[in-house]
Amino acid sequence: MFRTSDIVLIAVMVSAAALTYKAKREAEEQLASVQKIEAQIRYEEDTIDLLKADWSLLTQPSRLQKLAEIYKSQLALEPVNARQIVGLDDLPAKPLNIEDLSSQRLGGMADNSGKGPADKDPVVTGAIVQ
């Protein structure tokens, strides 16, 4: 009836068919995964485009000018005077003393000396009078 070689060949063919089916199924799963990721990328790109459009709409100079006029009393904005604009050479140089900086206690997140943030920040800007 069947010889041993026939049974071995049938077993090899069945196992080859099973391996082929398994490889095909894994490839289809990978393809579905890639398509899902591509759909997510397209969604994110569309979201980015929408946010860029929203941002350009919100930052239109005419809109900002209208809002500045509406909220003029709360914002207290004024046009810049020509005397307020100076060149870099006109600004005074502030000497930096390294020894003073290294001798100061370094304050940070673990600093619980009780000093307020204004006492820790030695930077003085031109916009805030202290």
PDB file of C-alpha atoms in Angstrom:
ATOM      1  CA  MET A   1       0.000   0.000   0.000  1.00  0.00           C
ATOM      2  CA  PHE A   2       2.018   3.053   1.210  1.00  0.00           C
ATOM      3  CA  ARG A   3       5.705   2.847   1.506  1.00  0.00           C
ATOM      4  CA  THR A   4       7.680   4.562   4.220  1.00  0.00           C
ATOM      5  CA  SER A   5       9.054   7.083   1.729  1.00  0.00           C
ATOM      6  CA  ASP A   6       5.507   7.996   0.655  1.00  0.00           C
ATOM      7  CA  ILE A   7       4.479   8.645   4.239  1.00  0.00           C
ATOM      8  CA  VAL A   8       7.611  10.738   4.829  1.00  0.00           C
ATOM      9  CA  LEU A   9       6.969  12.782   1.669  1.00  0.00           C
ATOM     10  CA  ILE A  10       3.328  13.348   2.664  1.00  0.00           C
ATOM     11  CA  ALA A  11       4.454  14.480   6.134  1.00  0.00           C
ATOM     12  CA  VAL A  12       7.015  16.846   4.579  1.00  0.00           C
ATOM     13  CA  MET A  13       4.369  18.286   2.222  1.00  0.00           C
ATOM     14  CA  VAL A  14       1.874  18.782   5.069  1.00  0.00           C
ATOM     15  CA  SER A  15       4.496  20.456   7.261  1.00  0.00           C
ATOM     16  CA  ALA A  16       5.610  22.660   4.336  1.00  0.00           C
ATOM     17  CA  ALA A  17       1.990  23.679   3.750  1.00  0.00           C
ATOM     18  CA  ALA A  18       1.574  24.444   7.446  1.00  0.00           C
ATOM     19  CA  LEU A  19       4.751  26.553   7.508  1.00  0.00           C
ATOM     20  CA  THR A  20       3.665  28.390   4.351  1.00  0.00           C
ATOM     21  CA  TYR A  21       0.261  29.124   5.900  1.00  0.00           C
ATOM     22  CA  LYS A  22       1.909  30.337   9.107  1.00  0.00           C
ATOM     23  CA  ALA A  23       4.305  32.614   7.189  1.00  0.00           C
ATOM     24  CA  LYS A  24       1.421  34.009   5.125  1.00  0.00           C
ATOM     25  CA  ARG A  25      -0.629  34.686   8.258  1.00  0.00           C
ATOM     26  CA  GLU A  26       2.284  36.458   9.987  1.00  0.00           C
ATOM     27  CA  ALA A  27       2.890  38.562   6.867  1.00  0.00           C
ATOM     28  CA  GLU A  28      -0.783  39.577   6.779  1.00  0.00           C
ATOM     29  CA  GLU A  29      -0.643  40.531  10.472  1.00  0.00           C
ATOM     30  CA  GLN A  30       2.471  42.630   9.849  1.00  0.00           C
ATOM     31  CA  LEU A  31       0.790  44.289   6.860  1.00  0.00           C
ATOM     32  CA  ALA A  32      -2.262  45.111   8.984  1.00  0.00           C
ATOM     33  CA  SER A  33       0.020  46.560  11.658  1.00  0.00           C
ATOM     34  CA  VAL A  34       1.850  48.711   9.097  1.00  0.00           C
ATOM     35  CA  GLN A  35      -1.451  49.939   7.647  1.00  0.00           C
ATOM     36  CA  LYS A  36      -2.690  50.830  11.128  1.00  0.00           C
ATOM     37  CA  ILE A  37       0.487  52.816  11.840  1.00  0.00           C
ATOM     38  CA  GLU A  38       0.223  54.575   8.466  1.00  0.00           C
ATOM     39  CA  ALA A  39      -3.375  55.535   9.282  1.00  0.00           C
ATOM     40  CA  GLN A  40      -2.236  56.933  12.642  1.00  0.00           C
ATOM     41  CA  ILE A  41       0.510  58.923  10.901  1.00  0.00           C
ATOM     42  CA  ARG A  42      -2.006  60.361   8.407  1.00  0.00           C
ATOM     43  CA  TYR A  43      -4.302  61.282  11.316  1.00  0.00           C
ATOM     44  CA  GLU A  44      -1.464  63.025  13.170  1.00  0.00           C
ATOM     45  CA  GLU A  45      -0.391  64.878  10.009  1.00  0.00           C
ATOM     46  CA  ASP A  46      -3.976  66.041   9.464  1.00  0.00           C
ATOM     47  CA  THR A  47      -4.125  67.170  13.090  1.00  0.00           C
ATOM     48  CA  ILE A  48      -0.862  69.094  12.680  1.00  0.00           C
ATOM     49  CA  ASP A  49      -2.196  70.779   9.529  1.00  0.00           C
ATOM     50  CA  LEU A  50      -5.385  71.726  11.363  1.00  0.00           C
ATOM     51  CA  LEU A  51      -3.448  73.137  14.317  1.00  0.00           C
ATOM     52  CA  LYS A  52      -1.217  75.150  11.967  1.00  0.00           C
ATOM     53  CA  ALA A  53      -4.317  76.590  10.309  1.00  0.00           C
ATOM     54  CA  ASP A  54      -5.785  77.441  13.715  1.00  0.00           C
ATOM     55  CA  TRP A  55      -2.518  79.061  14.784  1.00  0.00           C
ATOM     56  CA  SER A  56      -2.318  81.185  11.636  1.00  0.00           C
ATOM     57  CA  LEU A  57      -5.919  82.262  12.180  1.00  0.00           C
ATOM     58  CA  LEU A  58      -5.308  83.147  15.830  1.00  0.00           C
ATOM     59  CA  THR A  59      -2.108  85.094  15.128  1.00  0.00           C
ATOM     60  CA  GLN A  60      -3.394  87.277  12.302  1.00  0.00           C
ATOM     61  CA  PRO A  61      -2.197  90.825  12.919  1.00  0.00           C
ATOM     62  CA  SER A  62      -5.646  92.299  12.240  1.00  0.00           C
ATOM     63  CA  ARG A  63      -7.209  89.999  14.858  1.00  0.00           C
ATOM     64  CA  LEU A  64      -4.502  90.789  17.397  1.00  0.00           C
ATOM     65  CA  GLN A  65      -4.893  94.522  16.736  1.00  0.00           C
ATOM     66  CA  LYS A  66      -8.648  94.268  17.305  1.00  0.00           C
ATOM     67  CA  LEU A  67      -8.140  92.326  20.552  1.00  0.00           C
ATOM     68  CA  ALA A  68      -5.536  94.837  21.719  1.00  0.00           C
ATOM     69  CA  GLU A  69      -8.021  97.647  21.163  1.00  0.00           C
ATOM     70  CA  ILE A  70     -10.804  95.762  22.966  1.00  0.00           C
ATOM     71  CA  TYR A  71      -8.657  94.947  26.009  1.00  0.00           C
ATOM     72  CA  LYS A  72      -6.648  98.174  26.002  1.00  0.00           C
ATOM     73  CA  SER A  73      -7.629  99.073  29.568  1.00  0.00           C
ATOM     74  CA  GLN A  74      -6.600  95.673  30.991  1.00  0.00           C
ATOM     75  CA  LEU A  75      -3.392  95.329  28.967  1.00  0.00           C
ATOM     76  CA  ALA A  76      -2.221  98.938  29.320  1.00  0.00           C
ATOM     77  CA  LEU A  77      -0.289  98.680  26.053  1.00  0.00           C
ATOM     78  CA  GLU A  78       1.323 101.752  24.537  1.00  0.00           C
ATOM     79  CA  PRO A  79       3.269 102.281  21.334  1.00  0.00           C
ATOM     80  CA  VAL A  80       7.039 102.056  21.610  1.00  0.00           C
ATOM     81  CA  ASN A  81       8.829 105.409  21.767  1.00  0.00           C
ATOM     82  CA  ALA A  82      11.878 105.951  19.611  1.00  0.00           C
ATOM     83  CA  ARG A  83      13.862 106.712  22.786  1.00  0.00           C
ATOM     84  CA  GLN A  84      13.195 103.182  24.058  1.00  0.00           C
ATOM     85  CA  ILE A  85      15.096 101.571  21.186  1.00  0.00           C
ATOM     86  CA  VAL A  86      18.864 101.534  21.613  1.00  0.00           C
ATOM     87  CA  GLY A  87      21.740  99.690  20.056  1.00  0.00           C
ATOM     88  CA  LEU A  88      23.803  97.038  21.758  1.00  0.00           C
ATOM     89  CA  ASP A  89      26.703  99.462  22.192  1.00  0.00           C
ATOM     90  CA  ASP A  90      24.463 101.849  24.153  1.00  0.00           C
ATOM     91  CA  LEU A  91      23.723  99.275  26.868  1.00  0.00           C
ATOM     92  CA  PRO A  92      25.988  99.434  29.920  1.00  0.00           C
ATOM     93  CA  ALA A  93      28.124  96.373  30.561  1.00  0.00           C
ATOM     94  CA  LYS A  94      27.536  94.726  33.915  1.00  0.00           C
ATOM     95  CA  PRO A  95      30.746  93.357  35.435  1.00  0.00           C
ATOM     96  CA  LEU A  96      30.585  89.725  36.454  1.00  0.00           C
ATOM     97  CA  ASN A  97      32.429  88.810  39.616  1.00  0.00           C
ATOM     98  CA  ILE A  98      33.043  85.057  39.642  1.00  0.00           C
ATOM     99  CA  GLU A  99      34.254  84.978  43.253  1.00  0.00           C
ATOM    100  CA  ASP A 100      30.986  86.437  44.528  1.00  0.00           C
ATOM    101  CA  LEU A 101      28.978  83.901  42.571  1.00  0.00           C
ATOM    102  CA  SER A 102      31.016  80.947  43.795  1.00  0.00           C
ATOM    103  CA  SER A 103      30.830  82.035  47.443  1.00  0.00           C
ATOM    104  CA  GLN A 104      27.028  82.357  47.394  1.00  0.00           C
ATOM    105  CA  ARG A 105      24.926  79.489  48.605  1.00  0.00           C
ATOM    106  CA  LEU A 106      23.417  77.677  45.657  1.00  0.00           C
ATOM    107  CA  GLY A 107      19.630  77.734  46.033  1.00  0.00           C
ATOM    108  CA  GLY A 108      17.509  75.141  44.362  1.00  0.00           C
ATOM    109  CA  MET A 109      14.562  72.857  44.846  1.00  0.00           C
ATOM    110  CA  ALA A 110      15.977  71.546  48.137  1.00  0.00           C
ATOM    111  CA  ASP A 111      16.715  75.050  49.411  1.00  0.00           C
ATOM    112  CA  ASN A 112      14.373  75.676  52.321  1.00  0.00           C
ATOM    113  CA  SER A 113      15.980  78.801  53.686  1.00  0.00           C
ATOM    114  CA  GLY A 114      12.641  80.616  53.545  1.00  0.00           C
ATOM    115  CA  LYS A 115      13.746  83.276  51.102  1.00  0.00           C
ATOM    116  CA  GLY A 116      11.227  84.379  48.522  1.00  0.00           C
ATOM    117  CA  PRO A 117      11.906  84.019  44.813  1.00  0.00           C
ATOM    118  CA  ALA A 118      12.635  87.738  44.472  1.00  0.00           C
ATOM    119  CA  ASP A 119      15.463  87.446  47.016  1.00  0.00           C
ATOM    120  CA  LYS A 120      17.059  84.542  45.135  1.00  0.00           C
ATOM    121  CA  ASP A 121      16.976  86.067  41.658  1.00  0.00           C
ATOM    122  CA  PRO A 122      19.777  88.623  41.207  1.00  0.00           C
ATOM    123  CA  VAL A 123      18.733  89.430  37.627  1.00  0.00           C
ATOM    124  CA  VAL A 124      17.241  92.884  37.143  1.00  0.00           C
ATOM    125  CA  THR A 125      15.403  93.588  33.922  1.00  0.00           C
ATOM    126  CA  GLY A 126      14.521  96.930  32.456  1.00  0.00           C
ATOM    127  CA  ALA A 127      10.808  96.140  32.392  1.00  0.00           C
ATOM    128  CA  ILE A 128      10.358  95.534  36.130  1.00  0.00           C
ATOM    129  CA  VAL A 129      11.193  98.180  38.689  1.00  0.00           C
ATOM    130  CA  GLN A 130      12.302  96.696  41.999  1.00  0.00           C
TER     131      GLN A 130
END
